[in-house]
């Protein structure tokens, strides 16, 4: 009398659990088959609050002289940059030529030194250097205390 | 068979550069262009939150002046206006004093100091005795068999600046060469002249107080090299110096 009922309960539970597990596995397989979602690039999505019309700047339109001045300045800049680029290329060319001449003379001297000279220098790269600032560092300067909290969103695929 | 002894003596010289610490001043065209770019950027931009807050507060002030009505905010509450914030930031900026770009060494033209001409490369020149003449040269030392030319140049640097110098040598290959023949009095079959190979290095440590320089030394820029070096030597050295 008491024995039969508990047994039935267990069997039905086991079957139900099995059916649940199979359903979950099917769902997981479906999700995995679907193509992975692209990670959104936050820089390319403008937040909606910046497309309000009251944000647009109201400035007087450019005068004719101003636009002329701008065009002429652009042309002068173009020429300036071209000359700068040519000078740089010439300097690099002269550098390379000087080095080639030095290596040629070295080869005439001794083959062994030449081979040692053209070997790759492993310790040279990666080469790191702090770039120049606008003002030199103040000796004995105590920068104010502060903490930076990084709030960039990290997406996982 | 042993190789015949070459008639040229080999020297390794090191061109030690102190890289610039501050940016060079902008040319006229660069300044004009920078101003124009700033203007165009301003024209193409939208108002930021700070600017909108400022505009709204100006509106409020104007309305309060024209029609005297009490706003919701009681006069007891002090509201920080955007304009006040801007003034506060301006004051804070004015209180900060940056280090001067033209240092004392510049004003005194003290050529032995490293703090001079912070916006250009400085090179080390040492007074050396060649033959019976005292000349200003890049530090050089004679090559000894069994070492590479790069180690000769490193030894030259160590002889004049001590072992604790931190410099990044740019590669194993020489950057330039200066060849000269000895005057006829000293020239022999085996000893025609000398070849000086130049190597380049960047000075890493900015503090040279530990080094004891025994001979006269100078730190000069590329333009000032002409005051000290002989013309032929200068020509060869200028080929591998960028400025």
mmCIF file of C-alpha atoms in Angstrom:
data_model
loop_
_atom_site.group_PDB
_atom_site.id
_atom_site.type_symbol
_atom_site.label_atom_id
_atom_site.label_comp_id
_atom_site.label_asym_id
_atom_site.label_seq_id
_atom_site.Cartn_x
_atom_site.Cartn_y
_atom_site.Cartn_z
ATOM 1 C CA UNK A 1 0.000 0.000 0.000
ATOM 2 C CA UNK A 2 2.634 2.693 0.920
ATOM 3 C CA UNK A 3 5.402 1.263 -1.222
ATOM 4 C CA UNK A 4 3.907 1.592 -4.692
ATOM 5 C CA UNK A 5 3.177 5.346 -4.650
ATOM 6 C CA UNK A 6 6.671 6.742 -3.793
ATOM 7 C CA UNK A 7 8.141 4.591 -6.564
ATOM 8 C CA UNK A 8 5.801 6.063 -9.179
ATOM 9 C CA UNK A 9 6.706 9.589 -8.072
ATOM 10 C CA UNK A 10 10.392 8.974 -8.529
ATOM 11 C CA UNK A 11 10.032 7.525 -12.035
ATOM 12 C CA UNK A 12 7.843 10.348 -13.275
ATOM 13 C CA UNK A 13 10.251 12.926 -11.774
ATOM 14 C CA UNK A 14 13.217 11.305 -13.431
ATOM 15 C CA UNK A 15 11.463 11.316 -16.802
ATOM 16 C CA UNK A 16 10.427 14.944 -16.406
ATOM 17 C CA UNK A 17 13.973 15.948 -15.458
ATOM 18 C CA UNK A 18 15.351 14.116 -18.458
ATOM 19 C CA UNK A 19 12.876 15.867 -20.770
ATOM 20 C CA UNK A 20 13.832 19.258 -19.249
ATOM 21 C CA UNK A 21 17.528 18.597 -19.719
ATOM 22 C CA UNK A 22 16.964 17.628 -23.375
ATOM 23 C CA UNK A 23 14.996 20.826 -24.006
ATOM 24 C CA UNK A 24 17.774 22.927 -22.435
ATOM 25 C CA UNK A 25 20.410 21.171 -24.535
ATOM 26 C CA UNK A 26 18.429 21.795 -27.721
ATOM 27 C CA UNK A 27 18.152 25.494 -26.851
ATOM 28 C CA UNK A 28 21.896 25.737 -26.175
ATOM 29 C CA UNK A 29 22.673 24.052 -29.492
ATOM 30 C CA UNK A 30 20.380 26.472 -31.336
ATOM 31 C CA UNK A 31 22.042 29.485 -29.710
ATOM 32 C CA UNK A 32 25.483 28.207 -30.555
ATOM 33 C CA UNK A 33 24.542 27.587 -34.187
ATOM 34 C CA UNK A 34 23.315 31.162 -34.627
ATOM 35 C CA UNK A 35 26.080 33.518 -35.862
ATOM 36 C CA UNK A 36 27.872 35.470 -33.080
ATOM 37 C CA UNK A 37 26.658 39.013 -32.622
ATOM 38 C CA UNK A 38 28.991 41.793 -33.758
ATOM 39 C CA UNK A 39 30.576 43.875 -31.029
ATOM 40 C CA UNK A 40 29.242 47.431 -31.469
ATOM 41 C CA UNK A 41 31.906 50.099 -32.004
ATOM 42 C CA UNK A 42 30.905 52.794 -29.554
ATOM 43 C CA UNK A 43 32.702 55.562 -31.470
ATOM 44 C CA UNK A 44 30.525 55.137 -34.540
ATOM 45 C CA UNK A 45 27.186 55.356 -32.736
ATOM 46 C CA UNK A 46 26.310 58.974 -31.844
ATOM 47 C CA UNK A 47 24.205 59.068 -28.686
ATOM 48 C CA UNK A 48 20.736 60.462 -29.331
ATOM 49 C CA UNK A 49 21.175 63.426 -27.028
ATOM 50 C CA UNK A 50 23.599 65.052 -29.473
ATOM 51 C CA UNK A 51 21.114 65.185 -32.355
ATOM 52 C CA UNK A 52 18.912 67.804 -30.689
ATOM 53 C CA UNK A 53 18.354 70.852 -32.817
ATOM 54 C CA UNK A 54 19.101 73.310 -30.014
ATOM 55 C CA UNK A 55 22.663 72.008 -30.044
ATOM 56 C CA UNK A 56 23.412 73.436 -33.458
ATOM 57 C CA UNK A 57 25.721 76.440 -33.297
ATOM 58 C CA UNK A 58 24.443 79.677 -34.742
ATOM 59 C CA UNK A 59 27.312 81.590 -36.327
ATOM 60 C CA UNK A 60 27.299 84.319 -38.971
ATOM 61 C CA UNK A 61 28.090 82.999 -42.485
ATOM 62 C CA UNK A 62 31.646 83.363 -43.837
ATOM 63 C CA UNK A 63 32.455 86.535 -45.696
ATOM 64 C CA UNK A 64 33.982 86.442 -49.158
ATOM 65 C CA UNK A 65 37.359 87.741 -47.911
ATOM 66 C CA UNK A 66 37.453 85.100 -45.210
ATOM 67 C CA UNK A 67 36.850 82.216 -47.579
ATOM 68 C CA UNK A 68 39.431 83.620 -50.016
ATOM 69 C CA UNK A 69 41.964 83.908 -47.209
ATOM 70 C CA UNK A 70 41.286 80.306 -46.229
ATOM 71 C CA UNK A 71 41.784 78.973 -49.725
ATOM 72 C CA UNK A 72 45.052 80.866 -50.165
ATOM 73 C CA UNK A 73 46.295 79.648 -46.774
ATOM 74 C CA UNK A 74 45.521 76.052 -47.733
ATOM 75 C CA UNK A 75 47.579 76.449 -50.877
ATOM 76 C CA UNK A 76 50.504 77.945 -48.956
ATOM 77 C CA UNK A 77 50.293 75.073 -46.491
ATOM 78 C CA UNK A 78 50.347 72.533 -49.288
ATOM 79 C CA UNK A 79 53.567 74.047 -50.652
ATOM 80 C CA UNK A 80 55.134 74.272 -47.194
ATOM 81 C CA UNK A 81 54.426 70.646 -46.434
ATOM 82 C CA UNK A 82 55.733 69.547 -49.816
ATOM 83 C CA UNK A 83 59.036 71.362 -49.238
ATOM 84 C CA UNK A 84 59.293 69.898 -45.738
ATOM 85 C CA UNK A 85 58.691 66.392 -47.043
ATOM 86 C CA UNK A 86 61.288 66.793 -49.810
ATOM 87 C CA UNK A 87 63.877 68.040 -47.314
ATOM 88 C CA UNK A 88 63.221 65.058 -45.051
ATOM 89 C CA UNK A 89 63.577 62.603 -47.907
ATOM 90 C CA UNK A 90 66.822 64.233 -48.991
ATOM 91 C CA UNK A 91 68.223 64.026 -45.470
ATOM 92 C CA UNK A 92 67.338 60.338 -45.207
ATOM 93 C CA UNK A 93 68.912 59.718 -48.607
ATOM 94 C CA UNK A 94 72.154 61.356 -47.519
ATOM 95 C CA UNK A 95 72.110 59.290 -44.299
ATOM 96 C CA UNK A 96 71.762 56.047 -46.225
ATOM 97 C CA UNK A 97 74.512 57.021 -48.667
ATOM 98 C CA UNK A 98 76.928 57.863 -45.856
ATOM 99 C CA UNK A 99 76.267 54.528 -44.217
ATOM 100 C CA UNK A 100 76.753 52.607 -47.468
ATOM 101 C CA UNK A 101 80.065 54.360 -48.042
ATOM 102 C CA UNK A 102 81.200 53.538 -44.509
ATOM 103 C CA UNK A 103 80.296 49.873 -44.943
ATOM 104 C CA UNK A 104 82.113 49.727 -48.278
ATOM 105 C CA UNK A 105 85.290 51.096 -46.716
ATOM 106 C CA UNK A 106 84.935 48.694 -43.812
ATOM 107 C CA UNK A 107 84.652 45.777 -46.193
ATOM 108 C CA UNK A 108 87.910 46.824 -47.854
ATOM 109 C CA UNK A 109 89.525 46.777 -44.429
ATOM 110 C CA UNK A 110 88.427 43.470 -43.013
ATOM 111 C CA UNK A 111 85.707 41.008 -43.914
ATOM 112 C CA UNK A 112 85.285 39.873 -40.319
ATOM 113 C CA UNK A 113 84.519 43.374 -39.017
ATOM 114 C CA UNK A 114 82.163 43.925 -41.928
ATOM 115 C CA UNK A 115 80.205 40.791 -41.099
ATOM 116 C CA UNK A 116 80.014 41.854 -37.461
ATOM 117 C CA UNK A 117 78.747 45.276 -38.550
ATOM 118 C CA UNK A 118 75.935 44.061 -40.812
ATOM 119 C CA UNK A 119 74.595 41.661 -38.216
ATOM 120 C CA UNK A 120 71.129 42.564 -36.902
ATOM 121 C CA UNK A 121 71.077 44.261 -33.486
ATOM 122 C CA UNK A 122 68.514 42.350 -31.426
ATOM 123 C CA UNK A 123 68.458 44.770 -28.526
ATOM 124 C CA UNK A 124 67.517 47.769 -30.662
ATOM 125 C CA UNK A 125 63.781 47.063 -31.124
ATOM 126 C CA UNK A 126 61.295 47.529 -29.486
ATOM 127 C CA UNK A 127 62.576 51.081 -29.134
ATOM 128 C CA UNK A 128 60.666 53.265 -26.691
ATOM 129 C CA UNK A 129 61.064 56.960 -25.983
ATOM 130 C CA UNK A 130 58.962 59.623 -24.265
ATOM 131 C CA UNK A 131 58.228 62.376 -26.722
ATOM 132 C CA UNK A 132 59.167 66.041 -26.126
ATOM 133 C CA UNK A 133 56.699 68.200 -24.148
ATOM 134 C CA UNK A 134 55.953 71.903 -24.380
ATOM 135 C CA UNK A 135 57.828 72.867 -21.201
ATOM 136 C CA UNK A 136 60.661 71.033 -19.422
ATOM 137 C CA UNK A 137 59.790 69.178 -16.185
ATOM 138 C CA UNK A 138 59.888 71.278 -12.986
ATOM 139 C CA UNK A 139 62.492 69.753 -10.640
ATOM 140 C CA UNK A 140 60.892 68.539 -7.418
ATOM 141 C CA UNK A 141 57.296 68.963 -8.602
ATOM 142 C CA UNK A 142 54.640 67.159 -6.534
ATOM 143 C CA UNK A 143 51.647 66.336 -8.755
ATOM 144 C CA UNK A 144 48.192 66.475 -7.087
ATOM 145 C CA UNK A 145 46.763 63.163 -5.890
ATOM 146 C CA UNK A 146 43.946 61.524 -7.800
ATOM 147 C CA UNK A 147 42.546 58.220 -8.994
ATOM 148 C CA UNK A 148 41.450 57.263 -12.479
ATOM 149 C CA UNK A 149 38.505 54.875 -12.768
ATOM 150 C CA UNK A 150 38.255 53.137 -16.151
ATOM 151 C CA UNK A 151 34.594 52.872 -17.254
ATOM 152 C CA UNK A 152 35.041 51.462 -20.764
ATOM 153 C CA UNK A 153 32.493 48.745 -21.579
ATOM 154 C CA UNK A 154 34.050 45.393 -22.415
ATOM 155 C CA UNK A 155 32.064 43.087 -24.706
ATOM 156 C CA UNK A 156 32.595 39.319 -24.920
ATOM 157 C CA UNK A 157 31.524 37.247 -27.896
ATOM 158 C CA UNK B 1 98.490 32.347 -45.146
ATOM 159 C CA UNK B 2 98.162 35.300 -42.841
ATOM 160 C CA UNK B 3 96.583 38.420 -44.287
ATOM 161 C CA UNK B 4 99.009 41.246 -45.057
ATOM 162 C CA UNK B 5 98.750 44.055 -42.463
ATOM 163 C CA UNK B 6 96.575 46.849 -43.828
ATOM 164 C CA UNK B 7 98.149 50.291 -44.038
ATOM 165 C CA UNK B 8 95.139 52.026 -42.495
ATOM 166 C CA UNK B 9 94.733 52.386 -38.744
ATOM 167 C CA UNK B 10 91.156 51.992 -37.555
ATOM 168 C CA UNK B 11 89.389 54.217 -35.039
ATOM 169 C CA UNK B 12 85.886 53.952 -33.621
ATOM 170 C CA UNK B 13 84.145 57.223 -32.736
ATOM 171 C CA UNK B 14 80.862 57.740 -30.940
ATOM 172 C CA UNK B 15 78.412 60.505 -31.743
ATOM 173 C CA UNK B 16 76.389 60.756 -28.530
ATOM 174 C CA UNK B 17 73.123 62.664 -29.006
ATOM 175 C CA UNK B 18 70.979 64.182 -26.270
ATOM 176 C CA UNK B 19 67.516 64.172 -27.783
ATOM 177 C CA UNK B 20 65.297 67.281 -27.505
ATOM 178 C CA UNK B 21 63.223 67.669 -24.323
ATOM 179 C CA UNK B 22 60.755 70.275 -25.591
ATOM 180 C CA UNK B 23 58.979 70.874 -28.884
ATOM 181 C CA UNK B 24 60.426 73.258 -31.442
ATOM 182 C CA UNK B 25 58.575 76.540 -31.938
ATOM 183 C CA UNK B 26 56.018 76.477 -34.755
ATOM 184 C CA UNK B 27 56.749 78.143 -38.064
ATOM 185 C CA UNK B 28 54.532 80.992 -39.234
ATOM 186 C CA UNK B 29 52.589 78.807 -41.694
ATOM 187 C CA UNK B 30 52.128 76.127 -39.044
ATOM 188 C CA UNK B 31 50.694 78.636 -36.575
ATOM 189 C CA UNK B 32 48.305 80.086 -39.157
ATOM 190 C CA UNK B 33 47.180 76.618 -40.163
ATOM 191 C CA UNK B 34 46.667 75.555 -36.551
ATOM 192 C CA UNK B 35 44.462 78.623 -35.968
ATOM 193 C CA UNK B 36 42.457 77.899 -39.117
ATOM 194 C CA UNK B 37 41.945 74.258 -38.181
ATOM 195 C CA UNK B 38 40.714 75.292 -34.729
ATOM 196 C CA UNK B 39 38.257 77.741 -36.285
ATOM 197 C CA UNK B 40 36.889 75.163 -38.744
ATOM 198 C CA UNK B 41 36.509 72.636 -35.946
ATOM 199 C CA UNK B 42 34.582 75.167 -33.893
ATOM 200 C CA UNK B 43 32.274 75.954 -36.804
ATOM 201 C CA UNK B 44 31.516 72.310 -37.498
ATOM 202 C CA UNK B 45 30.890 71.389 -33.872
ATOM 203 C CA UNK B 46 27.722 71.364 -31.789
ATOM 204 C CA UNK B 47 27.239 72.897 -28.370
ATOM 205 C CA UNK B 48 28.607 70.884 -25.465
ATOM 206 C CA UNK B 49 26.761 70.342 -22.139
ATOM 207 C CA UNK B 50 28.803 73.054 -20.460
ATOM 208 C CA UNK B 51 27.991 75.575 -23.190
ATOM 209 C CA UNK B 52 24.269 74.761 -23.109
ATOM 210 C CA UNK B 53 24.272 75.250 -19.333
ATOM 211 C CA UNK B 54 26.006 78.599 -19.775
ATOM 212 C CA UNK B 55 23.508 79.747 -22.416
ATOM 213 C CA UNK B 56 20.518 78.753 -20.283
ATOM 214 C CA UNK B 57 21.907 80.560 -17.249
ATOM 215 C CA UNK B 58 22.495 83.684 -19.318
ATOM 216 C CA UNK B 59 18.875 83.462 -20.494
ATOM 217 C CA UNK B 60 17.721 83.167 -16.891
ATOM 218 C CA UNK B 61 19.787 86.164 -15.789
ATOM 219 C CA UNK B 62 18.430 88.226 -18.655
ATOM 220 C CA UNK B 63 14.839 87.310 -17.837
ATOM 221 C CA UNK B 64 15.397 88.146 -14.189
ATOM 222 C CA UNK B 65 16.768 91.573 -15.046
ATOM 223 C CA UNK B 66 13.952 92.439 -17.468
ATOM 224 C CA UNK B 67 11.039 91.339 -15.353
ATOM 225 C CA UNK B 68 11.547 91.162 -11.650
ATOM 226 C CA UNK B 69 9.797 87.958 -10.690
ATOM 227 C CA UNK B 70 10.912 85.428 -8.169
ATOM 228 C CA UNK B 71 11.987 82.136 -9.621
ATOM 229 C CA UNK B 72 11.368 78.868 -7.880
ATOM 230 C CA UNK B 73 14.800 79.077 -6.324
ATOM 231 C CA UNK B 74 14.770 81.314 -3.262
ATOM 232 C CA UNK B 75 17.589 83.895 -3.155
ATOM 233 C CA UNK B 76 18.989 82.112 -0.089
ATOM 234 C CA UNK B 77 20.203 79.165 -2.200
ATOM 235 C CA UNK B 78 23.532 79.849 -3.886
ATOM 236 C CA UNK B 79 23.670 78.319 -7.333
ATOM 237 C CA UNK B 80 27.065 77.865 -8.949
ATOM 238 C CA UNK B 81 26.886 79.330 -12.435
ATOM 239 C CA UNK B 82 28.860 77.989 -15.348
ATOM 240 C CA UNK B 83 30.571 81.368 -15.701
ATOM 241 C CA UNK B 84 31.833 81.128 -12.103
ATOM 242 C CA UNK B 85 33.261 77.717 -12.818
ATOM 243 C CA UNK B 86 35.091 79.065 -15.846
ATOM 244 C CA UNK B 87 36.545 81.928 -13.812
ATOM 245 C CA UNK B 88 37.666 79.497 -11.131
ATOM 246 C CA UNK B 89 39.437 77.319 -13.699
ATOM 247 C CA UNK B 90 41.084 80.372 -15.260
ATOM 248 C CA UNK B 91 42.429 81.456 -11.865
ATOM 249 C CA UNK B 92 43.784 77.993 -11.186
ATOM 250 C CA UNK B 93 45.608 77.993 -14.523
ATOM 251 C CA UNK B 94 47.166 81.387 -13.873
ATOM 252 C CA UNK B 95 48.453 80.243 -10.503
ATOM 253 C CA UNK B 96 50.459 77.387 -12.087
ATOM 254 C CA UNK B 97 53.961 78.363 -13.150
ATOM 255 C CA UNK B 98 55.566 76.076 -15.736
ATOM 256 C CA UNK B 99 59.336 75.735 -16.069
ATOM 257 C CA UNK B 100 60.796 78.176 -18.601
ATOM 258 C CA UNK B 101 61.600 76.910 -22.085
ATOM 259 C CA UNK B 102 64.743 79.040 -22.273
ATOM 260 C CA UNK B 103 66.925 77.972 -19.364
ATOM 261 C CA UNK B 104 69.702 79.800 -17.520
ATOM 262 C CA UNK B 105 72.306 77.842 -19.424
ATOM 263 C CA UNK B 106 70.842 79.275 -22.626
ATOM 264 C CA UNK B 107 71.203 82.823 -21.354
ATOM 265 C CA UNK B 108 74.807 82.303 -20.232
ATOM 266 C CA UNK B 109 75.674 80.282 -23.326
ATOM 267 C CA UNK B 110 77.271 77.689 -21.100
ATOM 268 C CA UNK B 111 78.212 75.093 -23.676
ATOM 269 C CA UNK B 112 79.259 72.445 -21.180
ATOM 270 C CA UNK B 113 75.776 72.150 -19.712
ATOM 271 C CA UNK B 114 73.167 69.683 -20.899
ATOM 272 C CA UNK B 115 70.280 72.017 -20.072
ATOM 273 C CA UNK B 116 70.930 74.266 -23.018
ATOM 274 C CA UNK B 117 68.868 74.335 -26.224
ATOM 275 C CA UNK B 118 66.220 71.946 -24.967
ATOM 276 C CA UNK B 119 64.475 71.867 -28.338
ATOM 277 C CA UNK B 120 67.363 70.491 -30.424
ATOM 278 C CA UNK B 121 69.842 67.616 -30.429
ATOM 279 C CA UNK B 122 73.089 68.126 -28.499
ATOM 280 C CA UNK B 123 76.286 66.266 -29.436
ATOM 281 C CA UNK B 124 79.335 65.550 -27.319
ATOM 282 C CA UNK B 125 82.650 67.015 -28.499
ATOM 283 C CA UNK B 126 85.919 66.264 -26.727
ATOM 284 C CA UNK B 127 89.367 67.829 -27.080
ATOM 285 C CA UNK B 128 91.821 65.132 -28.141
ATOM 286 C CA UNK B 129 95.500 65.081 -29.030
ATOM 287 C CA UNK B 130 96.079 63.773 -32.556
ATOM 288 C CA UNK B 131 99.784 63.668 -33.485
ATOM 289 C CA UNK B 132 100.990 66.902 -31.960
ATOM 290 C CA UNK B 133 97.765 68.890 -32.331
ATOM 291 C CA UNK B 134 94.933 69.355 -29.857
ATOM 292 C CA UNK B 135 91.689 69.117 -31.784
ATOM 293 C CA UNK B 136 87.974 69.156 -30.994
ATOM 294 C CA UNK B 137 86.559 65.798 -32.154
ATOM 295 C CA UNK B 138 83.802 63.318 -31.500
ATOM 296 C CA UNK B 139 85.225 60.982 -28.848
ATOM 297 C CA UNK B 140 87.331 58.345 -30.599
ATOM 298 C CA UNK B 141 89.627 55.537 -29.600
ATOM 299 C CA UNK B 142 91.854 53.214 -31.635
ATOM 300 C CA UNK B 143 90.481 49.819 -32.597
ATOM 301 C CA UNK B 144 92.155 46.833 -30.993
ATOM 302 C CA UNK B 145 92.121 43.390 -32.643
ATOM 303 C CA UNK B 146 89.551 41.074 -31.119
ATOM 304 C CA UNK B 147 86.720 43.568 -30.721
ATOM 305 C CA UNK B 148 84.037 44.761 -33.115
ATOM 306 C CA UNK B 149 83.953 48.416 -34.149
ATOM 307 C CA UNK B 150 80.806 48.947 -32.108
ATOM 308 C CA UNK B 151 82.613 47.905 -28.936
ATOM 309 C CA UNK B 152 85.438 50.282 -29.886
ATOM 310 C CA UNK B 153 82.912 53.096 -30.009
ATOM 311 C CA UNK B 154 81.439 52.009 -26.679
ATOM 312 C CA UNK B 155 84.928 52.012 -25.191
ATOM 313 C CA UNK B 156 85.471 55.528 -26.547
ATOM 314 C CA UNK B 157 82.284 56.645 -24.788
ATOM 315 C CA UNK B 158 83.320 54.938 -21.558
ATOM 316 C CA UNK B 159 86.803 56.477 -21.646
ATOM 317 C CA UNK B 160 85.404 59.976 -21.688
ATOM 318 C CA UNK B 161 82.181 59.606 -19.733
ATOM 319 C CA UNK B 162 82.743 56.669 -17.410
ATOM 320 C CA UNK B 163 81.145 53.247 -17.289
ATOM 321 C CA UNK B 164 77.795 54.300 -15.858
ATOM 322 C CA UNK B 165 76.633 56.061 -18.969
ATOM 323 C CA UNK B 166 73.285 54.817 -20.348
ATOM 324 C CA UNK B 167 73.120 55.139 -24.086
ATOM 325 C CA UNK B 168 71.153 53.333 -26.760
ATOM 326 C CA UNK B 169 73.482 52.601 -29.671
ATOM 327 C CA UNK B 170 71.586 52.505 -32.950
ATOM 328 C CA UNK B 171 72.702 49.270 -34.505
ATOM 329 C CA UNK B 172 75.937 47.480 -35.270
ATOM 330 C CA UNK B 173 76.744 49.303 -38.502
ATOM 331 C CA UNK B 174 78.755 52.528 -38.713
ATOM 332 C CA UNK B 175 76.954 55.688 -39.823
ATOM 333 C CA UNK B 176 79.843 57.451 -41.518
ATOM 334 C CA UNK B 177 83.532 57.364 -42.164
ATOM 335 C CA UNK B 178 86.321 59.933 -42.174
ATOM 336 C CA UNK B 179 89.487 58.871 -43.952
ATOM 337 C CA UNK B 180 92.688 60.844 -43.753
ATOM 338 C CA UNK B 181 96.316 60.272 -44.658
ATOM 339 C CA UNK B 182 99.063 61.070 -42.182
ATOM 340 C CA UNK B 183 101.385 63.940 -43.019
ATOM 341 C CA UNK B 184 104.379 62.834 -45.072
ATOM 342 C CA UNK B 185 106.719 63.015 -42.086
ATOM 343 C CA UNK B 186 104.980 60.131 -40.284
ATOM 344 C CA UNK B 187 103.727 58.181 -43.274
ATOM 345 C CA UNK B 188 105.297 54.766 -43.830
ATOM 346 C CA UNK B 189 104.536 51.739 -46.007
ATOM 347 C CA UNK B 190 102.450 50.139 -43.280
ATOM 348 C CA UNK B 191 100.992 53.277 -41.805
ATOM 349 C CA UNK B 192 99.450 55.367 -44.555
ATOM 350 C CA UNK B 193 96.599 56.947 -42.672
ATOM 351 C CA UNK B 194 93.582 56.382 -40.488
ATOM 352 C CA UNK B 195 89.899 55.584 -40.978
ATOM 353 C CA UNK B 196 87.511 56.852 -38.329
ATOM 354 C CA UNK B 197 84.157 55.043 -38.248
ATOM 355 C CA UNK B 198 81.291 56.960 -36.607
ATOM 356 C CA UNK B 199 78.541 55.342 -34.573
ATOM 357 C CA UNK B 200 75.403 57.035 -33.292
ATOM 358 C CA UNK B 201 73.838 56.670 -29.856
ATOM 359 C CA UNK B 202 71.017 58.331 -27.938
ATOM 360 C CA UNK B 203 71.706 59.440 -24.382
ATOM 361 C CA UNK B 204 69.160 57.782 -22.062
ATOM 362 C CA UNK B 205 70.090 59.064 -18.611
ATOM 363 C CA UNK B 206 69.549 62.793 -18.195
ATOM 364 C CA UNK B 207 71.749 63.034 -15.117
ATOM 365 C CA UNK B 208 75.505 63.118 -15.740
ATOM 366 C CA UNK B 209 76.625 64.321 -12.306
ATOM 367 C CA UNK B 210 78.312 60.991 -11.578
ATOM 368 C CA UNK B 211 80.605 61.130 -14.580
ATOM 369 C CA UNK B 212 83.963 62.806 -14.252
ATOM 370 C CA UNK B 213 85.057 64.226 -17.519
ATOM 371 C CA UNK B 214 88.789 64.554 -17.456
ATOM 372 C CA UNK B 215 89.349 66.487 -20.644
ATOM 373 C CA UNK B 216 87.549 69.494 -22.029
ATOM 374 C CA UNK B 217 84.142 68.645 -23.353
ATOM 375 C CA UNK B 218 81.267 70.480 -25.013
ATOM 376 C CA UNK B 219 77.659 69.758 -25.863
ATOM 377 C CA UNK B 220 76.841 71.496 -29.141
ATOM 378 C CA UNK B 221 74.036 71.566 -31.683
ATOM 379 C CA UNK B 222 74.510 70.759 -35.357
ATOM 380 C CA UNK B 223 74.761 74.454 -36.319
ATOM 381 C CA UNK B 224 77.476 75.103 -33.742
ATOM 382 C CA UNK B 225 79.624 72.198 -34.928
ATOM 383 C CA UNK B 226 81.158 74.485 -37.518
ATOM 384 C CA UNK B 227 82.780 76.554 -34.751
ATOM 385 C CA UNK B 228 84.857 73.627 -33.566
ATOM 386 C CA UNK B 229 85.374 71.003 -36.252
ATOM 387 C CA UNK B 230 87.700 71.154 -39.239
ATOM 388 C CA UNK B 231 85.923 71.545 -42.582
ATOM 389 C CA UNK B 232 86.609 68.097 -44.078
ATOM 390 C CA UNK B 233 85.699 66.335 -40.839
ATOM 391 C CA UNK B 234 82.634 68.530 -40.499
ATOM 392 C CA UNK B 235 81.470 67.652 -44.010
ATOM 393 C CA UNK B 236 81.583 63.937 -43.273
ATOM 394 C CA UNK B 237 79.896 64.311 -39.899
ATOM 395 C CA UNK B 238 77.100 66.495 -41.273
ATOM 396 C CA UNK B 239 76.089 63.755 -43.707
ATOM 397 C CA UNK B 240 74.759 61.490 -40.988
ATOM 398 C CA UNK B 241 73.218 64.101 -38.720
ATOM 399 C CA UNK B 242 69.516 64.925 -39.063
ATOM 400 C CA UNK B 243 68.160 68.141 -37.748
#
